[in-house]
Tab-separated table of C-alpha atoms and ligand atoms in Angstrom:
chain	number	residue	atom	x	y	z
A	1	UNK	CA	0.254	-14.426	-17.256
A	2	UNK	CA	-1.428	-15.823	-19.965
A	3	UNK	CA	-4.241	-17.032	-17.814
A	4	UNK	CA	-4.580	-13.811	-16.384
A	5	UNK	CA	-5.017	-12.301	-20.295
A	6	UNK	CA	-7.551	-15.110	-20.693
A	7	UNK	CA	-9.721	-13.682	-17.525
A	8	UNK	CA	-9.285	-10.042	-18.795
A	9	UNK	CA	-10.374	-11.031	-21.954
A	10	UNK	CA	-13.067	-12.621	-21.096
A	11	UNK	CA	-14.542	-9.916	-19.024
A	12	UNK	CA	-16.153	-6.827	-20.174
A	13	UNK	CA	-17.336	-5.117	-17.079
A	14	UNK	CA	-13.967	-5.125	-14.500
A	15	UNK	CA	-14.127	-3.531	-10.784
A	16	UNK	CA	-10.650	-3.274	-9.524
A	17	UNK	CA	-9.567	-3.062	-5.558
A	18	UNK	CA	-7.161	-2.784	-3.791
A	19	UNK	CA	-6.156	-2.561	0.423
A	20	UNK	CA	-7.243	-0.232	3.107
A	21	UNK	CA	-5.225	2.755	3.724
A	22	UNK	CA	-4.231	2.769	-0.041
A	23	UNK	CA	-0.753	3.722	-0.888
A	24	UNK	CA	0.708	5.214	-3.633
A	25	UNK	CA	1.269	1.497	-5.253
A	26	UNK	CA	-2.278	0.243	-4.843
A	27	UNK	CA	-3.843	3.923	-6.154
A	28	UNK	CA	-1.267	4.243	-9.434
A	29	UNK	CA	-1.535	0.335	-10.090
A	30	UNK	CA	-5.562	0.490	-10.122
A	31	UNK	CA	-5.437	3.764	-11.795
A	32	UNK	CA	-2.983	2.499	-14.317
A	33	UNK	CA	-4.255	-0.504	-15.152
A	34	UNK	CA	-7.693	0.720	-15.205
A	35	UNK	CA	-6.185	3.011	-17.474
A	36	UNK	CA	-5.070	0.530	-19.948
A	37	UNK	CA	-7.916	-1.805	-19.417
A	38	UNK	CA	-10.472	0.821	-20.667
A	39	UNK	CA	-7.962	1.521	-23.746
A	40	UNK	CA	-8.829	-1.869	-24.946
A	41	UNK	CA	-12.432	-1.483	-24.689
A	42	UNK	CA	-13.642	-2.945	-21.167
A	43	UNK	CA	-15.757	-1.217	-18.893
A	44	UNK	CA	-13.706	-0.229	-15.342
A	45	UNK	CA	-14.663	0.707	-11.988
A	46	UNK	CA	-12.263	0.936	-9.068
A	47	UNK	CA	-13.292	1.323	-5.530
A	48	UNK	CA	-11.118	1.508	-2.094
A	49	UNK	CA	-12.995	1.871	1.083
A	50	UNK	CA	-10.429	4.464	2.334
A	51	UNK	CA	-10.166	7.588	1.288
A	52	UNK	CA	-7.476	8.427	-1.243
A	53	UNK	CA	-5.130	10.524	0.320
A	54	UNK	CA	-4.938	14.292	-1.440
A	55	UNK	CA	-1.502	14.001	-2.121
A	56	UNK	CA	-2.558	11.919	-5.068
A	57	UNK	CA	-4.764	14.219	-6.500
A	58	UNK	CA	-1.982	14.927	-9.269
A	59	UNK	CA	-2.688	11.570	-11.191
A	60	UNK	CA	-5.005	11.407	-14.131
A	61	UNK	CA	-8.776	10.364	-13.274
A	62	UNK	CA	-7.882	9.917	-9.631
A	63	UNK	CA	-11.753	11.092	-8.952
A	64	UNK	CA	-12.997	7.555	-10.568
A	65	UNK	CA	-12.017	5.866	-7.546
A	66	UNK	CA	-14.926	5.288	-5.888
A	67	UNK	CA	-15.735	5.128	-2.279
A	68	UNK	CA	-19.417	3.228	-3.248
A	69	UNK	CA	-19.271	-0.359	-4.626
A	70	UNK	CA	-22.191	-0.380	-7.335
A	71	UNK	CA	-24.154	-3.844	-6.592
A	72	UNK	CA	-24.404	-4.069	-10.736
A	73	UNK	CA	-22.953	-7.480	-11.878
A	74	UNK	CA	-19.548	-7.516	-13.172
A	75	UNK	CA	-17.108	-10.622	-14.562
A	76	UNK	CA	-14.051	-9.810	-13.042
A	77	UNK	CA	-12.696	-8.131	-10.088
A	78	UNK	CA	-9.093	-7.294	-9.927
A	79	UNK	CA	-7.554	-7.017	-6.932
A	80	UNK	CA	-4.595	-5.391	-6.646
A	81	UNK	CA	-1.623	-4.684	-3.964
A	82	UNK	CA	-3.187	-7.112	-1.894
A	83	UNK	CA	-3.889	-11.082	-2.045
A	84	UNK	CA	-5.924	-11.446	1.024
A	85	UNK	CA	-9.746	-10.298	0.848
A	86	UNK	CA	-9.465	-9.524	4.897
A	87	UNK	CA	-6.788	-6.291	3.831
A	88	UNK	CA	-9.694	-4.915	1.667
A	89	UNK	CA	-11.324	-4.103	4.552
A	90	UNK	CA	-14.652	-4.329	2.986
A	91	UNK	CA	-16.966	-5.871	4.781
A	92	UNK	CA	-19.176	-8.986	3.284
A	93	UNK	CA	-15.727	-8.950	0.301
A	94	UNK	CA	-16.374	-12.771	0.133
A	95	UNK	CA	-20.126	-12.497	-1.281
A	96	UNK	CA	-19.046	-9.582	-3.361
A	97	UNK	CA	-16.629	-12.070	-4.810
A	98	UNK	CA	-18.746	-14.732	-5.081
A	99	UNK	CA	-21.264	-13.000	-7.290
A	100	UNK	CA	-18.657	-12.065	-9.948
A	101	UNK	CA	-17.480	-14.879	-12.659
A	102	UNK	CA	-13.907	-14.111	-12.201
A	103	UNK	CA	-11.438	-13.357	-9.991
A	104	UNK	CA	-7.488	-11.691	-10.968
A	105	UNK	CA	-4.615	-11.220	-8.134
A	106	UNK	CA	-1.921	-9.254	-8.464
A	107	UNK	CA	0.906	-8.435	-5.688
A	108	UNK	CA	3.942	-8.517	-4.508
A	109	UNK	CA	3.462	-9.283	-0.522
A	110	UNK	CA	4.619	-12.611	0.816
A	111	UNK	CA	1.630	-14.516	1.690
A	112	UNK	CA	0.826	-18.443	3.301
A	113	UNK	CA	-2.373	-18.695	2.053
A	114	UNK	CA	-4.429	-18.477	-1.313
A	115	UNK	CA	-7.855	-16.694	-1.846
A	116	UNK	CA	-8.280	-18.736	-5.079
A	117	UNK	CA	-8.934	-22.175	-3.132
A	118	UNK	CA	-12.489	-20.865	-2.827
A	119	UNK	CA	-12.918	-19.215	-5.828
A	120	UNK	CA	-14.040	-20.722	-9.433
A	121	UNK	CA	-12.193	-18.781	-11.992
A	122	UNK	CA	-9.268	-17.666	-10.502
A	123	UNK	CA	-5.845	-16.584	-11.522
A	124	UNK	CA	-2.472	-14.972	-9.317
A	125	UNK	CA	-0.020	-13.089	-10.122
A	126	UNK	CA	2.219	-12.928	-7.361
A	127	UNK	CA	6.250	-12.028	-6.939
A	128	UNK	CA	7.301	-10.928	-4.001
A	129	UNK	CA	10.331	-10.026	-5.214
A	130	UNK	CA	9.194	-7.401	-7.375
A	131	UNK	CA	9.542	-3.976	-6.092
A	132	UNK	CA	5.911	-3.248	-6.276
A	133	UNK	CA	2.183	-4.477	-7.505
A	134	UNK	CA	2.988	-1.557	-10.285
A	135	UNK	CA	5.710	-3.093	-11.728
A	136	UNK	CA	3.782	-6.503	-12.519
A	137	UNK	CA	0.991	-4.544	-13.670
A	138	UNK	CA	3.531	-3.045	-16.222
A	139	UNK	CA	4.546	-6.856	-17.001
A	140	UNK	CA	1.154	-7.477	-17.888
A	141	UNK	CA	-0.233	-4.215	-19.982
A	142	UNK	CA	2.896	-4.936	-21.978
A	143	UNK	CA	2.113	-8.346	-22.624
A	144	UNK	CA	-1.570	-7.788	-23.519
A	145	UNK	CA	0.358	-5.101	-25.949
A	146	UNK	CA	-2.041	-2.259	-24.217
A	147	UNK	CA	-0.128	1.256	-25.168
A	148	UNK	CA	1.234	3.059	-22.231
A	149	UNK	CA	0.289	6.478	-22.643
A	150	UNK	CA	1.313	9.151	-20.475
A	151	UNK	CA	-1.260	8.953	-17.913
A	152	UNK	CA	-0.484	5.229	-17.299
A	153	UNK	CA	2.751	5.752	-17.076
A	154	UNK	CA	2.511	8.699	-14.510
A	155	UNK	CA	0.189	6.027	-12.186
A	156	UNK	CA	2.337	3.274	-12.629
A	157	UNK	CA	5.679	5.142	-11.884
A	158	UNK	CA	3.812	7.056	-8.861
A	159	UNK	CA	3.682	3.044	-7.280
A	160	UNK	CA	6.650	2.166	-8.058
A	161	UNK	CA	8.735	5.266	-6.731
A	162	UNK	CA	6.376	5.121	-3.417
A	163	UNK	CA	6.900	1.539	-2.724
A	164	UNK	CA	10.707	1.589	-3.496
A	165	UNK	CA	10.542	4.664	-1.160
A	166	UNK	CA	11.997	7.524	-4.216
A	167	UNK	CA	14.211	4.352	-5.208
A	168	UNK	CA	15.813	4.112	-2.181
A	169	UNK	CA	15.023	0.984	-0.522
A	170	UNK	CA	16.792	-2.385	-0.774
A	171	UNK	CA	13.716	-3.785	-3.690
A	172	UNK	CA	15.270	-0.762	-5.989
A	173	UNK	CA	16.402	-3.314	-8.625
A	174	UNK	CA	17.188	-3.093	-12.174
A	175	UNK	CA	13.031	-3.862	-13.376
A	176	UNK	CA	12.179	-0.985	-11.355
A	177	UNK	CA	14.655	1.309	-13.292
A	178	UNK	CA	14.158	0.038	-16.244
A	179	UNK	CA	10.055	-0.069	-15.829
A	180	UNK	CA	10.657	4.039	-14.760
A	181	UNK	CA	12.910	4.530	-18.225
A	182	UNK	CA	9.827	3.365	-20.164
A	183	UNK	CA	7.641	5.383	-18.449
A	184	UNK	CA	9.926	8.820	-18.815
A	185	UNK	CA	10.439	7.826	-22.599
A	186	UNK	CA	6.483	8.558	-22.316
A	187	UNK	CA	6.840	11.871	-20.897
A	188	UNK	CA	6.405	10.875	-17.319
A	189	UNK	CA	8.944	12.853	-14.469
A	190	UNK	CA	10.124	11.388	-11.566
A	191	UNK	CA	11.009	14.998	-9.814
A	192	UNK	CA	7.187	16.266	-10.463
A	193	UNK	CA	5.988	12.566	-8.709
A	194	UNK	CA	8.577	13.489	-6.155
A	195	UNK	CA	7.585	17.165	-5.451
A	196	UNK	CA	3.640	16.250	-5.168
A	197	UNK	CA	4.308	13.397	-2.605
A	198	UNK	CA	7.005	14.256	-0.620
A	199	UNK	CA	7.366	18.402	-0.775
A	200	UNK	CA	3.542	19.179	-0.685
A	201	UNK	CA	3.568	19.546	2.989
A	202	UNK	CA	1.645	21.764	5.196
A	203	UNK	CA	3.938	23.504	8.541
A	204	UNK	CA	1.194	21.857	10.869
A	205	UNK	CA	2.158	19.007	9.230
A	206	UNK	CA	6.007	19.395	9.904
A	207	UNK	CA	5.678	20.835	13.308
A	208	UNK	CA	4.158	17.361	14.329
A	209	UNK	CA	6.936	15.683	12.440
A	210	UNK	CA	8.815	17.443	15.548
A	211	UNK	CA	6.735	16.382	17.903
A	212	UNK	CA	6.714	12.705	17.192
A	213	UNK	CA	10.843	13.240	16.174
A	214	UNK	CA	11.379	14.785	19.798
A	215	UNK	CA	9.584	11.639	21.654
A	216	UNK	CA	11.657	9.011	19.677
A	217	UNK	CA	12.568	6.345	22.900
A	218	UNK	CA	15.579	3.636	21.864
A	219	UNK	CA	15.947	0.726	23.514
A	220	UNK	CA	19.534	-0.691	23.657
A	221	UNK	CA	18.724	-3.741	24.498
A	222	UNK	CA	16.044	-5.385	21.646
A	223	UNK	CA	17.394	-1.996	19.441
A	224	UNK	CA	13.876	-0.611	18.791
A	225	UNK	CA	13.023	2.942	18.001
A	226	UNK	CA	9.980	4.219	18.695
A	227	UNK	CA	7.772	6.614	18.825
A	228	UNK	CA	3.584	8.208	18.257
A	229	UNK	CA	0.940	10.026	17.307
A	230	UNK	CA	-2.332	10.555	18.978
A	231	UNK	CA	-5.477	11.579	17.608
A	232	UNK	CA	-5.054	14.724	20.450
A	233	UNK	CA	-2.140	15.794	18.431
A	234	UNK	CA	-3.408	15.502	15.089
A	235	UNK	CA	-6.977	17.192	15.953
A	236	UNK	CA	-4.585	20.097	18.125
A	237	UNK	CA	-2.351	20.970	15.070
A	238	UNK	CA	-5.505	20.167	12.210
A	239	UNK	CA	-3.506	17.430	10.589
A	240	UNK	CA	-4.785	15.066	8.822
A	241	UNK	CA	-3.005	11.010	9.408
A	242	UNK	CA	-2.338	10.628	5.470
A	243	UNK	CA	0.118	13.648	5.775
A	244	UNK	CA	1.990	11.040	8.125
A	245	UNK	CA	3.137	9.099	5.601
A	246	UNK	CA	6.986	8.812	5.503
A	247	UNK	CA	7.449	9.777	8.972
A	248	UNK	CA	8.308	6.170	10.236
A	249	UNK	CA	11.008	6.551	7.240
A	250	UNK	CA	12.578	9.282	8.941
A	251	UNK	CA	12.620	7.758	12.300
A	252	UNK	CA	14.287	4.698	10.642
A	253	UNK	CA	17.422	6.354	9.329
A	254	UNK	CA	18.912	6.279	12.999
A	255	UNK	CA	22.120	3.960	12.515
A	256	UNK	CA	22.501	2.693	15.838
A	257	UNK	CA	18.108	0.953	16.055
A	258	UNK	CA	17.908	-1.992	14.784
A	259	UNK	CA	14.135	-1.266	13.237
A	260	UNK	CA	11.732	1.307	13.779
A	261	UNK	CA	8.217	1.449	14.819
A	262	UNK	CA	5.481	4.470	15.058
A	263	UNK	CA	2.309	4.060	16.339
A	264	UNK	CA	-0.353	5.979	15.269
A	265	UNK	CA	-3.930	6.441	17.057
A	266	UNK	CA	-6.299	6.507	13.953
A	267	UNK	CA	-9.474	7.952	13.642
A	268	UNK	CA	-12.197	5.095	13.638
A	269	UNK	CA	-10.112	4.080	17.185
A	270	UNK	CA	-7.420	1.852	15.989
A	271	UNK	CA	-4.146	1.932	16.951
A	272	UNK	CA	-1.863	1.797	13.455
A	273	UNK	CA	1.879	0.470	13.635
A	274	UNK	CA	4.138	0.916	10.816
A	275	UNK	CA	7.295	-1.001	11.004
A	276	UNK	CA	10.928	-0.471	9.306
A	277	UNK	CA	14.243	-1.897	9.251
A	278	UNK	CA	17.467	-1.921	6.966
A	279	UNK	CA	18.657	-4.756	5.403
A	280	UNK	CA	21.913	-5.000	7.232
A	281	UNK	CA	20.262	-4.552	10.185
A	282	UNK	CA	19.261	-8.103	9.635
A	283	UNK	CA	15.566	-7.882	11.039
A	284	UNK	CA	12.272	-9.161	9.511
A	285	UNK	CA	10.020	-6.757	10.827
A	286	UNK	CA	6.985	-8.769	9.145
A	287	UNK	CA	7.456	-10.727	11.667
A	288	UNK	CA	6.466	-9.038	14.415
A	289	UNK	CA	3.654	-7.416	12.303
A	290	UNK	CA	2.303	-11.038	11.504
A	291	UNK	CA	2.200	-11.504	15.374
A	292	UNK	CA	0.099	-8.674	15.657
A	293	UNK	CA	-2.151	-9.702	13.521
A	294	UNK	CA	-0.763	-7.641	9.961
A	295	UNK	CA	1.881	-8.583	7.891
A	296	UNK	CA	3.781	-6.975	4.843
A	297	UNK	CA	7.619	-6.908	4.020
A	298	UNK	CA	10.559	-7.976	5.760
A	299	UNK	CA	11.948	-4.286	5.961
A	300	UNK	CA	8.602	-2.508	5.991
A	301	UNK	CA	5.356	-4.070	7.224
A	302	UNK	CA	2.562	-2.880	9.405
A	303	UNK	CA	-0.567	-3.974	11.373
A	304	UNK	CA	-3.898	-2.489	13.190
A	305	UNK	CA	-4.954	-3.218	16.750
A	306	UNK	CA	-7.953	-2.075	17.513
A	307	UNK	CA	-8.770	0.274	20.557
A	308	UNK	CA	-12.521	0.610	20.957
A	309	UNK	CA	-12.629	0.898	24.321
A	310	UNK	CA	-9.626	3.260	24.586
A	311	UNK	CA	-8.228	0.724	26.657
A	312	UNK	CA	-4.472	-0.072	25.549
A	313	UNK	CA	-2.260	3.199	25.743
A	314	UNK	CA	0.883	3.341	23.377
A	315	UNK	CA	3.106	2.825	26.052
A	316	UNK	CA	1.291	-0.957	26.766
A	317	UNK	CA	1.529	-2.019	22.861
A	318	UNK	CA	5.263	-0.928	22.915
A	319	UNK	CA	5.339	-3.305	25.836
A	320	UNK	CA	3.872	-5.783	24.558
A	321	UNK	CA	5.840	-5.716	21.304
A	322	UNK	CA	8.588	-6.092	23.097
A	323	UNK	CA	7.341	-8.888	25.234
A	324	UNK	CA	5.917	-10.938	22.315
A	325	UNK	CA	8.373	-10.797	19.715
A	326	UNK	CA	11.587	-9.964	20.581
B	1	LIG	P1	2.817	1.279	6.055
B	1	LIG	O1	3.613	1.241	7.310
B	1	LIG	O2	3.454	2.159	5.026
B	1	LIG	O3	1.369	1.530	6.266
B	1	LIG	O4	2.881	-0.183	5.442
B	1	LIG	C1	4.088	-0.795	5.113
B	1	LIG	C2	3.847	-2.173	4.533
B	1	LIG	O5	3.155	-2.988	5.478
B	1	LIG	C3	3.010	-2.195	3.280
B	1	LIG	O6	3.597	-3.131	2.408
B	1	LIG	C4	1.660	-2.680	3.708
B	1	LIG	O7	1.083	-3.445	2.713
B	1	LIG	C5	1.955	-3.494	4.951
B	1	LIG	N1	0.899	-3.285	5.939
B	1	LIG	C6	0.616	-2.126	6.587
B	1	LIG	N2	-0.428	-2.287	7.440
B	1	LIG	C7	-0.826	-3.572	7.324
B	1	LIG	C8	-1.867	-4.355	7.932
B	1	LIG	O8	-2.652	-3.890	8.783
B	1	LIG	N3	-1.956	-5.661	7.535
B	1	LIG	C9	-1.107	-6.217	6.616
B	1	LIG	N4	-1.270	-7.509	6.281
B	1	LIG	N5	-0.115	-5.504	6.035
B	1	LIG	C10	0.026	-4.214	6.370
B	2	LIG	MN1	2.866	-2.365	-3.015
């Protein structure tokens, strides 16, 4: 930690990133720390190659994250959700990297491997048993004795409540609730987070809920249930792929599957699983997302194949899931 306040303080101009596909934890952990970092004087940018999905258009300066990377020098990039440059999904990330002076990691994924072998100045801060990158963000504004206003708190509580899935999956732990206290003693609510992320959506949207609900296959025997999405459906009914998110949730409250899995045929013509499990189910769904070339956490991990050619149908990765890993 202290090494990390070192880097920061180092650093005047900051650019902080996070993963592809950003989630509520990687948007309200860059938004809340660049938040903070900016209260203390440094100049921030944050970029994600992905589009942030409009669901998050509630929190405070959302519109600074940047789909551009500005070649400018900087001193430090923060990256955040995410310890592995290949899940930035930014293309030529090592040069970027290399022209910087300093380099900060914060997450909370299990990982094998270390960016910061090939990097001069460079500091982690990674638990993967905190419930998410916001939380450790939280550890470390406090620490630098940055005041949490209101805004950061909204961020920061919008990653943690997404990432412990409304505080109901097995990370939920006592830092979490305590973390959220702080940030309602600041004036942030958990019921408005809730209401923008999960009860903003449209009836196309639901409707192909339904659809992917009513094709849900189990199989007894390896206890998978599965289902998809193709881009057909999404382009039939105008919905957009971030208003899937949570769906695989739903799918994965059926008692009797062991884990569940939805595929989902993206736009740039990849194929996107998203993998689930319980903890008394006693699965590590990373698992079989490592295998397929992603990764993530043992009860909720996904991965990307991609489909160029069109060539794999849904019905051939389910098979080969199976085949592979189970
Ligand atoms: P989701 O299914 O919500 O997209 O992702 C669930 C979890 O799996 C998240 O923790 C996310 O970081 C991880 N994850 C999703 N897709 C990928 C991927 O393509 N690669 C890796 N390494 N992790 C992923
Ligand atoms: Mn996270």
């Amino acid at each position: 930690m202290q090494q990390a306040i070192n880097l920061i303080q180092s650093s005047e101009n900051i650019l902080i990133l996070s993963h592809k596909n950003p989630d509520g934890d990687a948007i309200g952990s860059m938004l809340g720390s660049a938040e903070g970092l900016k209260s203390i004087g440094k100049k921030v940018k944050c970029f994600s190659k992905d589009i942030v999905p409009s669901v998050f258009d509630f929190l405070p300066e959302v519109s600074q994250i940047k789909n551009k990377i500005n070649p400018e020098h900087q001193n430090l990039i923060v990256l955040l959700d995410c310890a592995l440059f290949s899940r930035t999904g930014i293309d030529g990330i090592e040069d970027i990297v290399s022209s910087f002076d300093n380099l900060l990691i914060i997450d909370h994924h299990p990982k094998n491997k270390t960016e910061c072998d090939n990097v001069k100045n460079c500091v982690e801060i990674i638990d993967h048993k905190t419930s998410s990158t916001a939380v450790l963000v939280f550890n470390l504004l406090k620490e630098m004795k940055i005041n949490i206003s209101k805004d950061i708190a909204n961020c920061l509580l919008t990653g943690i409540f997404t990432d412990t899935g409304g505080f109901q999956h097995n990370n939920t732990d006592s830092e979490s609730l305590q973390a959220a206290a702080e940030f309602m003693k600041k004036g942030s609510r958990v019921d408005k987070i809730a209401k923008n992320i999960f009860s903003t959506k449209s009836l196309a949207a639901i409707k192909l809920w339904g659809i992917a609900l009513e094709r849900i296959q189990t199989d007894p025997e390896n206890g998978m249930a599965v289902s998809y999405i193709n881009k057909s459906d999404m382009d039939n009914l105008g919905v957009k792929e971030e208003e899937l998110m949570g769906l695989v949730n739903v799918i994965n409250t059926i008692s009797d599957a062991k884990f569940s899995l939805l595929l989902t045929e993206s736009m740039n013509n990849k194929i996107k699983g998203s993998l689930r499990s319980e903890e008394y189910k006693g699965i590590d769904v990373s698992r079989i997302a490592r295998s397929l070339g992603g990764g993530g956490h043992k009860l909720a991990s996904g991965f990307e194949i991609n489909n160029t050619d069109s060539s794999k149908s849904v019905e051939e990765i389910r098979k080969a899931i199976l085949k592979n890993n189970l």
